[in-house]
mmCIF file of C-alpha atoms in Angstrom:
data_model
loop_
_atom_site.group_PDB
_atom_site.id
_atom_site.type_symbol
_atom_site.label_atom_id
_atom_site.label_comp_id
_atom_site.label_asym_id
_atom_site.label_seq_id
_atom_site.Cartn_x
_atom_site.Cartn_y
_atom_site.Cartn_z
ATOM 1 C CA MET U 139 62.767 -10.145 6.718
ATOM 2 C CA ASN U 140 65.308 -7.430 7.455
ATOM 3 C CA THR U 141 65.958 -5.517 4.235
ATOM 4 C CA GLY U 142 68.101 -3.012 6.146
ATOM 5 C CA LEU U 143 71.030 -5.412 6.575
ATOM 6 C CA LYS U 144 74.108 -4.253 4.682
ATOM 7 C CA HIS U 145 76.460 -7.225 4.888
ATOM 8 C CA TRP U 146 74.379 -10.330 5.463
ATOM 9 C CA LYS U 147 71.305 -12.076 4.132
ATOM 10 C CA GLU U 148 69.212 -13.760 6.810
ATOM 11 C CA ALA U 149 68.863 -17.519 6.449
ATOM 12 C CA ALA U 150 67.779 -20.641 8.328
ATOM 13 C CA THR U 151 69.153 -24.180 8.417
ATOM 14 C CA LEU U 152 67.689 -27.424 9.746
ATOM 15 C CA ILE U 153 69.848 -30.172 11.225
ATOM 16 C CA LEU U 154 67.452 -33.043 10.556
ATOM 17 C CA VAL U 155 68.239 -36.351 12.236
ATOM 18 C CA ALA U 156 66.253 -39.572 12.074
ATOM 19 C CA GLY U 157 66.535 -42.865 13.910
ATOM 20 C CA HIS U 158 67.503 -46.140 12.323
ATOM 21 C CA LYS U 159 67.440 -49.718 13.506
ATOM 22 C CA LEU U 160 70.633 -51.148 14.972
ATOM 23 C CA GLY U 161 71.569 -54.665 13.890
ATOM 24 C CA ALA U 162 72.501 -57.522 16.188
ATOM 25 C CA ASP U 163 76.196 -57.064 15.383
ATOM 26 C CA SER U 164 76.067 -53.453 16.485
ATOM 27 C CA LEU U 165 74.416 -54.340 19.768
ATOM 28 C CA SER U 166 77.173 -56.805 20.684
ATOM 29 C CA THR U 167 79.821 -54.100 21.108
ATOM 30 C CA PRO U 168 80.746 -52.787 24.597
ATOM 31 C CA GLY U 169 78.601 -50.076 26.141
ATOM 32 C CA PHE U 170 79.045 -46.356 25.611
ATOM 33 C CA ALA U 171 80.507 -44.415 28.548
ATOM 34 C CA SER U 172 77.810 -42.311 30.202
ATOM 35 C CA SER U 173 80.268 -39.553 31.083
ATOM 36 C CA GLN U 174 80.530 -38.543 27.429
ATOM 37 C CA SER U 175 76.967 -37.222 27.307
ATOM 38 C CA PRO U 176 75.653 -34.433 29.556
ATOM 39 C CA VAL U 177 72.165 -35.905 29.286
ATOM 40 C CA LYS U 178 71.406 -39.273 30.827
ATOM 41 C CA SER U 179 68.904 -41.710 29.367
ATOM 42 C CA GLU U 180 66.624 -42.968 32.077
ATOM 43 C CA GLY U 181 64.693 -46.187 31.821
ATOM 44 C CA ARG U 182 66.394 -47.407 28.630
ATOM 45 C CA PRO U 183 69.762 -48.961 27.773
ATOM 46 C CA ARG U 184 72.511 -46.645 26.548
ATOM 47 C CA VAL U 185 73.371 -47.035 22.893
ATOM 48 C CA PRO U 186 76.717 -48.758 22.312
ATOM 49 C CA HIS U 187 79.555 -47.246 20.276
ATOM 50 C CA VAL U 188 77.534 -46.782 17.097
ATOM 51 C CA PHE U 189 74.975 -44.072 16.427
ATOM 52 C CA ASP U 190 71.312 -45.030 16.296
ATOM 53 C CA TYR U 191 70.454 -42.112 14.002
ATOM 54 C CA ASP U 192 71.484 -40.472 10.735
ATOM 55 C CA VAL U 193 71.831 -36.847 9.657
ATOM 56 C CA LEU U 194 70.461 -35.533 6.364
ATOM 57 C CA LEU U 195 73.132 -33.968 4.129
ATOM 58 C CA LEU U 196 72.676 -32.391 0.710
ATOM 59 C CA LYS U 197 75.387 -31.788 -1.876
ATOM 60 C CA ARG U 198 75.116 -28.343 -3.414
ATOM 61 C CA SER U 199 75.263 -27.960 -7.182
ATOM 62 C CA SER U 200 78.621 -27.290 -8.815
ATOM 63 C CA LYS U 201 76.951 -24.231 -10.374
ATOM 64 C CA SER U 202 75.918 -22.780 -7.024
ATOM 65 C CA GLY U 203 77.161 -19.265 -6.314
ATOM 66 C CA PHE U 204 77.700 -20.127 -2.638
ATOM 67 C CA MET U 205 79.898 -23.067 -1.597
ATOM 68 C CA PRO U 206 79.517 -25.147 -4.792
ATOM 69 C CA ASN U 207 79.845 -28.932 -4.290
ATOM 70 C CA ALA U 208 79.730 -28.573 -0.502
ATOM 71 C CA TYR U 209 77.656 -30.958 1.622
ATOM 72 C CA VAL U 210 75.286 -28.955 3.800
ATOM 73 C CA PHE U 211 72.251 -29.285 6.026
ATOM 74 C CA PRO U 212 68.957 -28.311 4.356
ATOM 75 C CA GLY U 213 68.284 -24.598 4.460
ATOM 76 C CA GLY U 214 68.505 -21.327 2.636
ATOM 77 C CA MET U 215 67.793 -17.637 2.522
ATOM 78 C CA VAL U 216 64.680 -16.160 4.121
ATOM 79 C CA ASP U 217 61.958 -15.097 1.717
ATOM 80 C CA SER U 218 59.578 -12.213 2.397
ATOM 81 C CA SER U 219 56.708 -14.727 2.302
ATOM 82 C CA ASP U 220 58.092 -16.364 5.475
ATOM 83 C CA PHE U 221 57.032 -13.163 7.243
ATOM 84 C CA SER U 222 53.743 -12.848 5.360
ATOM 85 C CA SER U 223 50.648 -11.901 7.368
ATOM 86 C CA GLU U 224 48.894 -14.790 5.586
ATOM 87 C CA TRP U 225 50.481 -17.061 8.188
ATOM 88 C CA LEU U 226 48.252 -15.460 10.821
ATOM 89 C CA ASP U 227 45.315 -17.297 9.271
ATOM 90 C CA VAL U 228 47.202 -20.618 9.093
ATOM 91 C CA PHE U 229 48.272 -20.331 12.755
ATOM 92 C CA LYS U 230 45.004 -18.688 13.832
ATOM 93 C CA ALA U 231 44.487 -20.987 16.813
ATOM 94 C CA PHE U 232 47.973 -20.146 18.134
ATOM 95 C CA THR U 233 48.171 -16.393 17.603
ATOM 96 C CA ASN U 234 47.066 -15.614 21.160
ATOM 97 C CA SER U 235 50.055 -17.543 22.522
ATOM 98 C CA PRO U 236 53.490 -15.832 22.589
ATOM 99 C CA ASN U 237 55.461 -16.763 19.470
ATOM 100 C CA PHE U 238 52.601 -19.018 18.362
ATOM 101 C CA GLY U 239 53.121 -21.409 21.274
ATOM 102 C CA LEU U 240 56.879 -21.838 20.985
ATOM 103 C CA ARG U 241 58.604 -22.258 24.324
ATOM 104 C CA GLY U 242 60.047 -19.046 25.754
ATOM 105 C CA VAL U 243 63.810 -18.441 25.686
ATOM 106 C CA GLN U 244 65.485 -17.532 28.980
ATOM 107 C CA GLN U 245 68.287 -15.531 27.343
ATOM 108 C CA THR U 246 67.996 -11.795 28.003
ATOM 109 C CA PRO U 247 66.969 -9.662 25.011
ATOM 110 C CA GLU U 248 70.207 -7.667 25.270
ATOM 111 C CA THR U 249 72.312 -10.767 24.660
ATOM 112 C CA ARG U 250 70.093 -12.384 22.026
ATOM 113 C CA PRO U 251 71.574 -12.597 18.505
ATOM 114 C CA PRO U 252 70.080 -9.825 16.336
ATOM 115 C CA ILE U 253 68.493 -12.413 14.039
ATOM 116 C CA PHE U 254 66.186 -13.310 16.947
ATOM 117 C CA ALA U 255 66.170 -10.049 18.920
ATOM 118 C CA THR U 256 65.152 -7.746 16.045
ATOM 119 C CA ASP U 257 61.659 -6.327 16.512
ATOM 120 C CA ARG U 258 59.951 -7.574 13.372
ATOM 121 C CA LEU U 259 56.820 -5.548 14.045
ATOM 122 C CA LYS U 260 58.875 -2.392 13.558
ATOM 123 C CA LEU U 261 59.926 -3.805 10.182
ATOM 124 C CA GLY U 262 56.278 -4.214 9.195
ATOM 125 C CA SER U 263 55.808 -7.910 9.978
ATOM 126 C CA HIS U 264 53.284 -9.421 12.388
ATOM 127 C CA ILE U 265 55.128 -12.759 12.284
ATOM 128 C CA PRO U 266 57.733 -13.085 15.075
ATOM 129 C CA GLY U 267 61.266 -13.886 13.958
ATOM 130 C CA GLU U 268 61.230 -17.045 16.100
ATOM 131 C CA VAL U 269 58.361 -18.290 13.925
ATOM 132 C CA ALA U 270 59.445 -16.981 10.519
ATOM 133 C CA PHE U 271 62.921 -18.506 10.640
ATOM 134 C CA ARG U 272 61.452 -21.890 11.521
ATOM 135 C CA ILE U 273 59.022 -21.539 8.604
ATOM 136 C CA CYS U 274 62.003 -20.744 6.370
ATOM 137 C CA ALA U 275 63.938 -23.817 7.563
ATOM 138 C CA LEU U 276 60.911 -26.077 6.997
ATOM 139 C CA ARG U 277 60.144 -24.565 3.581
ATOM 140 C CA GLU U 278 63.736 -24.913 2.388
ATOM 141 C CA THR U 279 63.890 -28.497 3.661
ATOM 142 C CA PHE U 280 60.730 -29.279 1.694
ATOM 143 C CA GLU U 281 62.098 -27.614 -1.454
ATOM 144 C CA GLU U 282 65.520 -29.267 -1.318
ATOM 145 C CA SER U 283 64.695 -32.738 -0.001
ATOM 146 C CA GLY U 284 60.933 -33.215 -0.341
ATOM 147 C CA VAL U 285 60.587 -33.760 3.421
ATOM 148 C CA LEU U 286 57.592 -31.883 4.822
ATOM 149 C CA LEU U 287 57.248 -31.651 8.593
ATOM 150 C CA PHE U 288 53.743 -30.591 9.480
ATOM 151 C CA VAL U 289 50.868 -30.827 11.937
ATOM 152 C CA SER U 290 47.451 -31.643 10.518
ATOM 153 C CA LYS U 291 44.329 -29.711 11.447
ATOM 154 C CA LYS U 292 43.091 -32.857 13.208
ATOM 155 C CA GLU U 293 46.077 -32.641 15.555
ATOM 156 C CA GLU U 294 45.739 -28.894 16.105
ATOM 157 C CA SER U 295 43.422 -28.958 19.121
ATOM 158 C CA GLY U 296 45.506 -31.580 20.916
ATOM 159 C CA LEU U 297 48.690 -29.625 20.263
ATOM 160 C CA LEU U 298 47.111 -26.392 21.462
ATOM 161 C CA LYS U 299 45.954 -28.075 24.662
ATOM 162 C CA SER U 300 49.389 -29.551 25.324
ATOM 163 C CA ILE U 301 51.000 -26.131 24.816
ATOM 164 C CA LYS U 302 48.659 -24.496 27.326
ATOM 165 C CA ASN U 303 49.334 -27.233 29.890
ATOM 166 C CA ARG U 304 53.038 -27.511 29.151
ATOM 167 C CA ARG U 305 55.684 -27.374 31.825
ATOM 168 C CA ALA U 306 59.346 -26.639 31.152
ATOM 169 C CA ALA U 307 60.397 -30.120 32.278
ATOM 170 C CA ASP U 308 57.797 -32.022 30.257
ATOM 171 C CA GLU U 309 59.202 -34.819 28.135
ATOM 172 C CA VAL U 310 58.191 -34.841 24.471
ATOM 173 C CA LYS U 311 58.382 -37.863 22.217
ATOM 174 C CA HIS U 312 60.447 -37.824 19.053
ATOM 175 C CA TYR U 313 58.549 -36.341 16.160
ATOM 176 C CA LYS U 314 57.381 -38.682 13.449
ATOM 177 C CA VAL U 315 57.094 -37.785 9.807
ATOM 178 C CA ASN U 316 53.573 -37.281 8.548
ATOM 179 C CA GLU U 317 52.655 -38.667 5.172
ATOM 180 C CA LEU U 318 50.520 -36.967 2.561
ATOM 181 C CA CYS U 319 49.677 -38.116 -0.942
ATOM 182 C CA SER U 320 53.021 -38.243 -2.771
ATOM 183 C CA ASN U 321 51.526 -36.930 -6.016
ATOM 184 C CA GLU U 322 49.951 -34.021 -4.196
ATOM 185 C CA LEU U 323 53.209 -33.196 -2.427
ATOM 186 C CA SER U 324 55.181 -33.462 -5.653
ATOM 187 C CA LYS U 325 52.865 -30.971 -7.328
ATOM 188 C CA TRP U 326 53.112 -28.505 -4.470
ATOM 189 C CA ARG U 327 56.864 -28.918 -4.161
ATOM 190 C CA THR U 328 57.272 -27.835 -7.779
ATOM 191 C CA LEU U 329 55.118 -24.790 -7.104
ATOM 192 C CA VAL U 330 57.024 -23.860 -3.941
ATOM 193 C CA ILE U 331 60.368 -24.150 -5.745
ATOM 194 C CA GLN U 332 59.010 -21.839 -8.434
ATOM 195 C CA ASN U 333 57.714 -19.331 -5.890
ATOM 196 C CA PRO U 334 58.295 -19.590 -2.104
ATOM 197 C CA SER U 335 55.033 -17.738 -1.455
ATOM 198 C CA ASN U 336 53.215 -20.901 -2.556
ATOM 199 C CA PHE U 337 54.280 -22.536 0.715
ATOM 200 C CA VAL U 338 51.674 -20.672 2.753
ATOM 201 C CA ARG U 339 49.113 -21.310 0.048
ATOM 202 C CA MET U 340 49.917 -25.032 0.161
ATOM 203 C CA CYS U 341 49.533 -25.176 3.938
ATOM 204 C CA ARG U 342 46.200 -23.425 3.734
ATOM 205 C CA GLU U 343 44.773 -25.669 0.995
ATOM 206 C CA LEU U 344 46.105 -28.909 2.500
ATOM 207 C CA GLU U 345 44.966 -27.770 5.966
ATOM 208 C CA VAL U 346 48.315 -28.346 7.634
ATOM 209 C CA LEU U 347 50.636 -26.248 9.815
ATOM 210 C CA PRO U 348 54.431 -26.202 9.425
ATOM 211 C CA ASN U 349 55.671 -28.023 12.526
ATOM 212 C CA ILE U 350 57.602 -25.118 14.026
ATOM 213 C CA TRP U 351 57.293 -26.752 17.474
ATOM 214 C CA ALA U 352 59.500 -29.683 16.403
ATOM 215 C CA LEU U 353 62.480 -27.372 15.822
ATOM 216 C CA HIS U 354 64.842 -26.476 18.659
ATOM 217 C CA GLU U 355 67.135 -23.458 18.552
ATOM 218 C CA TRP U 356 70.710 -24.702 18.207
ATOM 219 C CA SER U 357 73.182 -22.031 17.022
ATOM 220 C CA ASN U 358 73.718 -18.871 14.953
ATOM 221 C CA TRP U 359 76.568 -18.645 12.425
ATOM 222 C CA LEU U 360 77.608 -15.707 10.249
ATOM 223 C CA THR U 361 79.684 -15.988 7.072
ATOM 224 C CA PRO U 362 83.151 -14.501 7.704
ATOM 225 C CA VAL U 363 84.649 -11.715 5.616
ATOM 226 C CA GLY U 364 86.144 -12.762 2.276
ATOM 227 C CA LYS U 365 84.980 -16.381 2.398
ATOM 228 C CA TYR U 366 82.818 -18.363 -0.041
ATOM 229 C CA GLY U 367 82.332 -15.499 -2.504
ATOM 230 C CA VAL U 368 80.540 -12.200 -2.071
ATOM 231 C CA LYS U 369 77.418 -13.615 -0.424
ATOM 232 C CA ARG U 370 77.347 -13.535 3.367
ATOM 233 C CA PHE U 371 74.646 -15.077 5.514
ATOM 234 C CA ASP U 372 73.385 -14.670 9.062
ATOM 235 C CA THR U 373 71.991 -18.150 9.640
ATOM 236 C CA ALA U 374 69.848 -19.580 12.413
ATOM 237 C CA PHE U 375 70.520 -23.302 12.965
ATOM 238 C CA PHE U 376 67.715 -25.490 14.309
ATOM 239 C CA MET U 377 67.708 -29.134 15.424
ATOM 240 C CA CYS U 378 64.880 -31.602 14.736
ATOM 241 C CA CYS U 379 64.867 -35.242 15.886
ATOM 242 C CA MET U 380 62.600 -37.823 14.249
ATOM 243 C CA GLU U 381 61.944 -41.425 15.200
ATOM 244 C CA ASP U 382 62.073 -42.724 11.634
ATOM 245 C CA ARG U 383 63.745 -41.634 8.446
ATOM 246 C CA PRO U 384 61.328 -39.903 6.050
ATOM 247 C CA HIS U 385 61.402 -40.419 2.308
ATOM 248 C CA ALA U 386 63.577 -37.745 0.715
ATOM 249 C CA LEU U 387 64.417 -36.772 -2.858
ATOM 250 C CA GLN U 388 66.731 -34.013 -4.065
ATOM 251 C CA ASP U 389 65.328 -31.200 -6.157
ATOM 252 C CA GLN U 390 67.548 -31.860 -9.228
ATOM 253 C CA LYS U 391 68.379 -28.156 -9.395
ATOM 254 C CA GLU U 392 70.227 -26.762 -6.400
ATOM 255 C CA ILE U 393 71.008 -30.210 -4.990
ATOM 256 C CA GLN U 394 73.127 -32.844 -6.762
ATOM 257 C CA HIS U 395 73.066 -35.584 -4.173
ATOM 258 C CA LEU U 396 71.244 -36.473 -0.958
ATOM 259 C CA GLN U 397 72.409 -38.841 1.759
ATOM 260 C CA TRP U 398 71.692 -39.969 5.301
ATOM 261 C CA SER U 399 74.783 -40.774 7.393
ATOM 262 C CA THR U 400 75.860 -40.830 11.024
ATOM 263 C CA PRO U 401 77.900 -37.860 12.275
ATOM 264 C CA SER U 402 80.999 -40.043 12.643
ATOM 265 C CA ASP U 403 80.686 -41.468 9.118
ATOM 266 C CA ILE U 404 80.352 -37.966 7.677
ATOM 267 C CA LEU U 405 83.480 -36.785 9.469
ATOM 268 C CA ARG U 406 85.446 -39.853 8.366
ATOM 269 C CA SER U 407 84.361 -39.312 4.748
ATOM 270 C CA PHE U 408 85.368 -35.675 5.050
ATOM 271 C CA ARG U 409 88.869 -36.497 6.266
ATOM 272 C CA ALA U 410 89.171 -39.099 3.486
ATOM 273 C CA HIS U 411 88.400 -36.342 0.932
ATOM 274 C CA ASP U 412 85.225 -38.140 -0.172
ATOM 275 C CA LEU U 413 83.122 -35.065 0.540
ATOM 276 C CA TRP U 414 83.630 -31.501 1.736
ATOM 277 C CA ILE U 415 81.836 -29.698 4.530
ATOM 278 C CA ALA U 416 82.292 -26.105 5.700
ATOM 279 C CA PRO U 417 83.576 -25.275 9.222
ATOM 280 C CA PRO U 418 80.085 -24.695 10.737
ATOM 281 C CA GLN U 419 78.952 -28.159 9.604
ATOM 282 C CA PHE U 420 82.214 -29.668 10.856
ATOM 283 C CA TYR U 421 81.787 -27.992 14.245
ATOM 284 C CA GLU U 422 78.125 -28.971 14.658
ATOM 285 C CA LEU U 423 78.701 -32.577 13.596
ATOM 286 C CA SER U 424 81.597 -32.758 16.068
ATOM 287 C CA ARG U 425 79.218 -31.546 18.785
ATOM 288 C CA MET U 426 76.689 -34.188 17.826
ATOM 289 C CA CYS U 427 79.352 -36.871 18.219
ATOM 290 C CA ARG U 428 78.856 -36.521 21.966
ATOM 291 C CA PHE U 429 75.378 -37.994 21.493
ATOM 292 C CA PRO U 430 75.378 -41.428 19.785
ATOM 293 C CA SER U 431 71.863 -41.905 21.188
ATOM 294 C CA LEU U 432 68.969 -40.190 19.419
ATOM 295 C CA SER U 433 67.118 -40.071 22.720
ATOM 296 C CA ASP U 434 69.995 -38.225 24.373
ATOM 297 C CA LEU U 435 70.390 -35.805 21.478
ATOM 298 C CA HIS U 436 66.672 -35.032 21.448
ATOM 299 C CA ALA U 437 66.533 -34.509 25.215
ATOM 300 C CA PHE U 438 69.583 -32.247 25.139
ATOM 301 C CA ALA U 439 68.421 -30.188 22.140
ATOM 302 C CA ARG U 440 64.955 -29.693 23.602
ATOM 303 C CA ARG U 441 66.209 -28.808 27.083
ATOM 304 C CA ARG U 442 68.997 -26.543 25.887
ATOM 305 C CA GLY U 443 66.906 -24.835 23.202
ATOM 306 C CA THR U 444 65.220 -22.559 25.731
ATOM 307 C CA ASP U 445 68.573 -21.215 26.968
ATOM 308 C CA GLY U 446 69.234 -19.287 23.754
ATOM 309 C CA CYS U 447 72.457 -19.105 21.753
ATOM 310 C CA GLU U 448 75.431 -16.904 20.923
ATOM 311 C CA GLN U 449 76.056 -15.187 17.609
ATOM 312 C CA TRP U 450 79.235 -16.569 16.041
ATOM 313 C CA LEU U 451 81.067 -14.611 13.377
ATOM 314 C CA PRO U 452 84.382 -16.395 12.639
ATOM 315 C CA VAL U 453 87.302 -13.991 12.192
ATOM 316 C CA VAL U 454 89.931 -15.463 9.889
ATOM 317 C CA PHE U 455 93.610 -14.584 9.521
ATOM 318 C CA LEU U 456 96.718 -16.190 8.043
ATOM 319 C CA GLN U 457 99.483 -17.413 10.348
ATOM 320 C CA ASP U 458 102.464 -19.593 9.398
ATOM 321 C CA ASP U 459 100.931 -20.726 6.093
ATOM 322 C CA SER U 460 97.746 -21.835 7.858
ATOM 323 C CA TYR U 461 94.419 -20.125 8.371
ATOM 324 C CA VAL U 462 93.262 -19.484 11.909
ATOM 325 C CA SER U 463 89.542 -18.892 12.401
ATOM 326 C CA VAL U 464 88.766 -17.550 15.878
ATOM 327 C CA LEU U 465 85.343 -17.719 17.497
ATOM 328 C CA PRO U 466 83.824 -15.810 20.448
ATOM 329 C CA GLY U 467 85.618 -16.579 23.693
ATOM 330 C CA ASP U 468 89.025 -17.015 22.072
ATOM 331 C CA ARG U 469 91.774 -14.759 23.465
ATOM 332 C CA LEU U 470 92.273 -13.231 20.001
ATOM 333 C CA TYR U 471 88.634 -12.606 19.189
ATOM 334 C CA PRO U 472 87.957 -8.885 18.484
ATOM 335 C CA THR U 473 85.971 -7.063 21.134
ATOM 336 C CA ASN U 474 84.565 -4.337 18.874
ATOM 337 C CA ASP U 475 80.919 -4.638 17.893
ATOM 338 C CA SER U 476 81.509 -4.759 14.150
ATOM 339 C CA LYS U 477 83.969 -7.676 14.345
ATOM 340 C CA ALA U 478 85.462 -6.186 11.202
ATOM 341 C CA ALA U 479 88.809 -5.221 12.703
ATOM 342 C CA LYS U 480 91.813 -7.386 11.985
ATOM 343 C CA VAL U 481 92.902 -9.778 14.704
ATOM 344 C CA LYS U 482 95.901 -8.512 16.677
ATOM 345 C CA THR U 483 98.293 -11.355 17.292
ATOM 346 C CA ASP U 484 100.925 -9.458 19.271
ATOM 347 C CA VAL U 485 101.689 -10.446 22.843
ATOM 348 C CA GLU U 486 100.199 -7.272 24.304
ATOM 349 C CA SER U 487 96.755 -8.046 22.889
ATOM 350 C CA GLN U 488 96.761 -11.426 24.647
ATOM 351 C CA GLU U 489 97.454 -10.222 28.179
ATOM 352 C CA GLY U 490 94.954 -11.406 30.753
ATOM 353 C CA SER U 491 93.465 -14.180 28.604
ATOM 354 C CA GLU U 492 96.408 -16.300 27.474
ATOM 355 C CA SER U 493 94.629 -19.604 27.988
ATOM 356 C CA ALA U 494 91.310 -18.967 26.206
ATOM 357 C CA LEU U 495 91.069 -20.992 22.990
ATOM 358 C CA HIS U 496 88.094 -21.293 20.660
ATOM 359 C CA ARG U 497 89.311 -21.621 17.091
ATOM 360 C CA PHE U 498 89.882 -23.612 13.939
ATOM 361 C CA LEU U 499 93.385 -24.263 12.592
ATOM 362 C CA ILE U 500 93.060 -24.899 8.864
ATOM 363 C CA SER U 501 96.193 -26.010 7.020
ATOM 364 C CA ASP U 502 94.210 -28.118 4.572
ATOM 365 C CA PRO U 503 90.532 -27.756 3.542
ATOM 366 C CA TYR U 504 89.885 -31.361 4.588
ATOM 367 C CA SER U 505 91.799 -31.310 7.871
ATOM 368 C CA PRO U 506 90.523 -28.540 10.143
ATOM 369 C CA GLU U 507 91.543 -28.803 13.777
ATOM 370 C CA ILE U 508 89.359 -27.423 16.534
ATOM 371 C CA GLN U 509 91.129 -26.001 19.568
ATOM 372 C CA VAL U 510 88.784 -25.172 22.416
ATOM 373 C CA ASN U 511 89.030 -25.043 26.188
ATOM 374 C CA ILE U 512 86.380 -22.466 27.046
ATOM 375 C CA THR U 513 83.093 -23.171 28.804
ATOM 376 C CA PRO U 514 80.309 -22.910 26.214
ATOM 377 C CA LYS U 515 77.596 -20.374 26.900
ATOM 378 C CA TYR U 516 73.884 -21.106 27.249
ATOM 379 C CA ASN U 517 74.426 -24.677 28.447
ATOM 380 C CA HIS U 518 75.672 -25.845 25.072
ATOM 381 C CA THR U 519 78.236 -28.606 24.601
ATOM 382 C CA LEU U 520 81.738 -28.563 23.169
ATOM 383 C CA PRO U 521 82.634 -30.540 20.044
ATOM 384 C CA LEU U 522 84.296 -33.911 20.423
ATOM 385 C CA ILE U 523 87.921 -33.268 19.455
ATOM 386 C CA GLY U 524 89.956 -35.504 17.153
ATOM 387 C CA PRO U 525 89.052 -38.279 14.706
ATOM 388 C CA VAL U 526 85.759 -39.888 15.674
ATOM 389 C CA ASP U 527 86.076 -43.642 16.009
ATOM 390 C CA PHE U 528 85.366 -46.302 18.581
ATOM 391 C CA THR U 529 88.317 -45.263 20.751
ATOM 392 C CA THR U 530 87.112 -41.679 21.087
ATOM 393 C CA LEU U 531 83.597 -42.779 22.045
ATOM 394 C CA VAL U 532 84.565 -44.944 25.011
#
């Protein structure tokens, strides 16, 4: 936990997706074009037009101080207990492995986002940031939705052995939800909501480990200046793919509503003004629309997760009665380190990079338009542009 940050609070978010059964009617539609996905499914039929998985979305309370009534992925602010040395005992079998057995990231330390690159030991924590932010994402998901992703002590030795023998190209099956006694979980969930430090206590007493290995690094978003109130967050986004949908229940405090929906259904509901999502959620869901197959999404997220990610701080300005939000790589994106300078929109500032676009055009809160023609860094994928329907998926 970095208490020295002046502008942002560190946070973690989990994009949790789970498979669902496709009906006979869905399977009768024409096949999905393989060129739309950078990852090929081998040895299994490609999913037709429709998605074979859902994404978990939570509606924030109308009383929330940050983006009230918005639909978001589970997640929240890092707590000091996520960096507690008590986790060393919980992960005792894994402490001799770098980052507790998480796969190494190929991105150079100089280009890593500060949320990951910061030396936590210098800040007094023996828990690596790669681990602590995953613990935060899992804890917040448990608090807000009741979904607990864990590895039991019985599975520990097998997991440790697989980590030691792991190769970069190894294929890993989708993660399944583990079930504990619902009454026991309900009791602990109440305690964790009351005090986040009870999460490590719960794991110790129930003899389980938070399944940090199921989470794949996906992206890093920062709250822009002057948006969504005074709070600003530096948020690590992780992806987790599950074979089956776990039982979930909102916390009745921070969360007003909980739903599972496909990425395309969420975007259609958004454009119909049935729900509201912030630009990062819109962008990430649009990226996921390139993967109607859970198998493809899982393979891509796992493979790409070791490449690292880029820190994105949107820089927003007003132009012709519309807001323009530029992202790294855009010709107008500031080059200074602070990213606090105003965007210069004069012709001179655009020389040499006239064609580079990576931005939102926002004339209406429910109708953002993504303009992008850059090559994404770290082997990521671009969002699928335009309304998502059958015609855009063929």
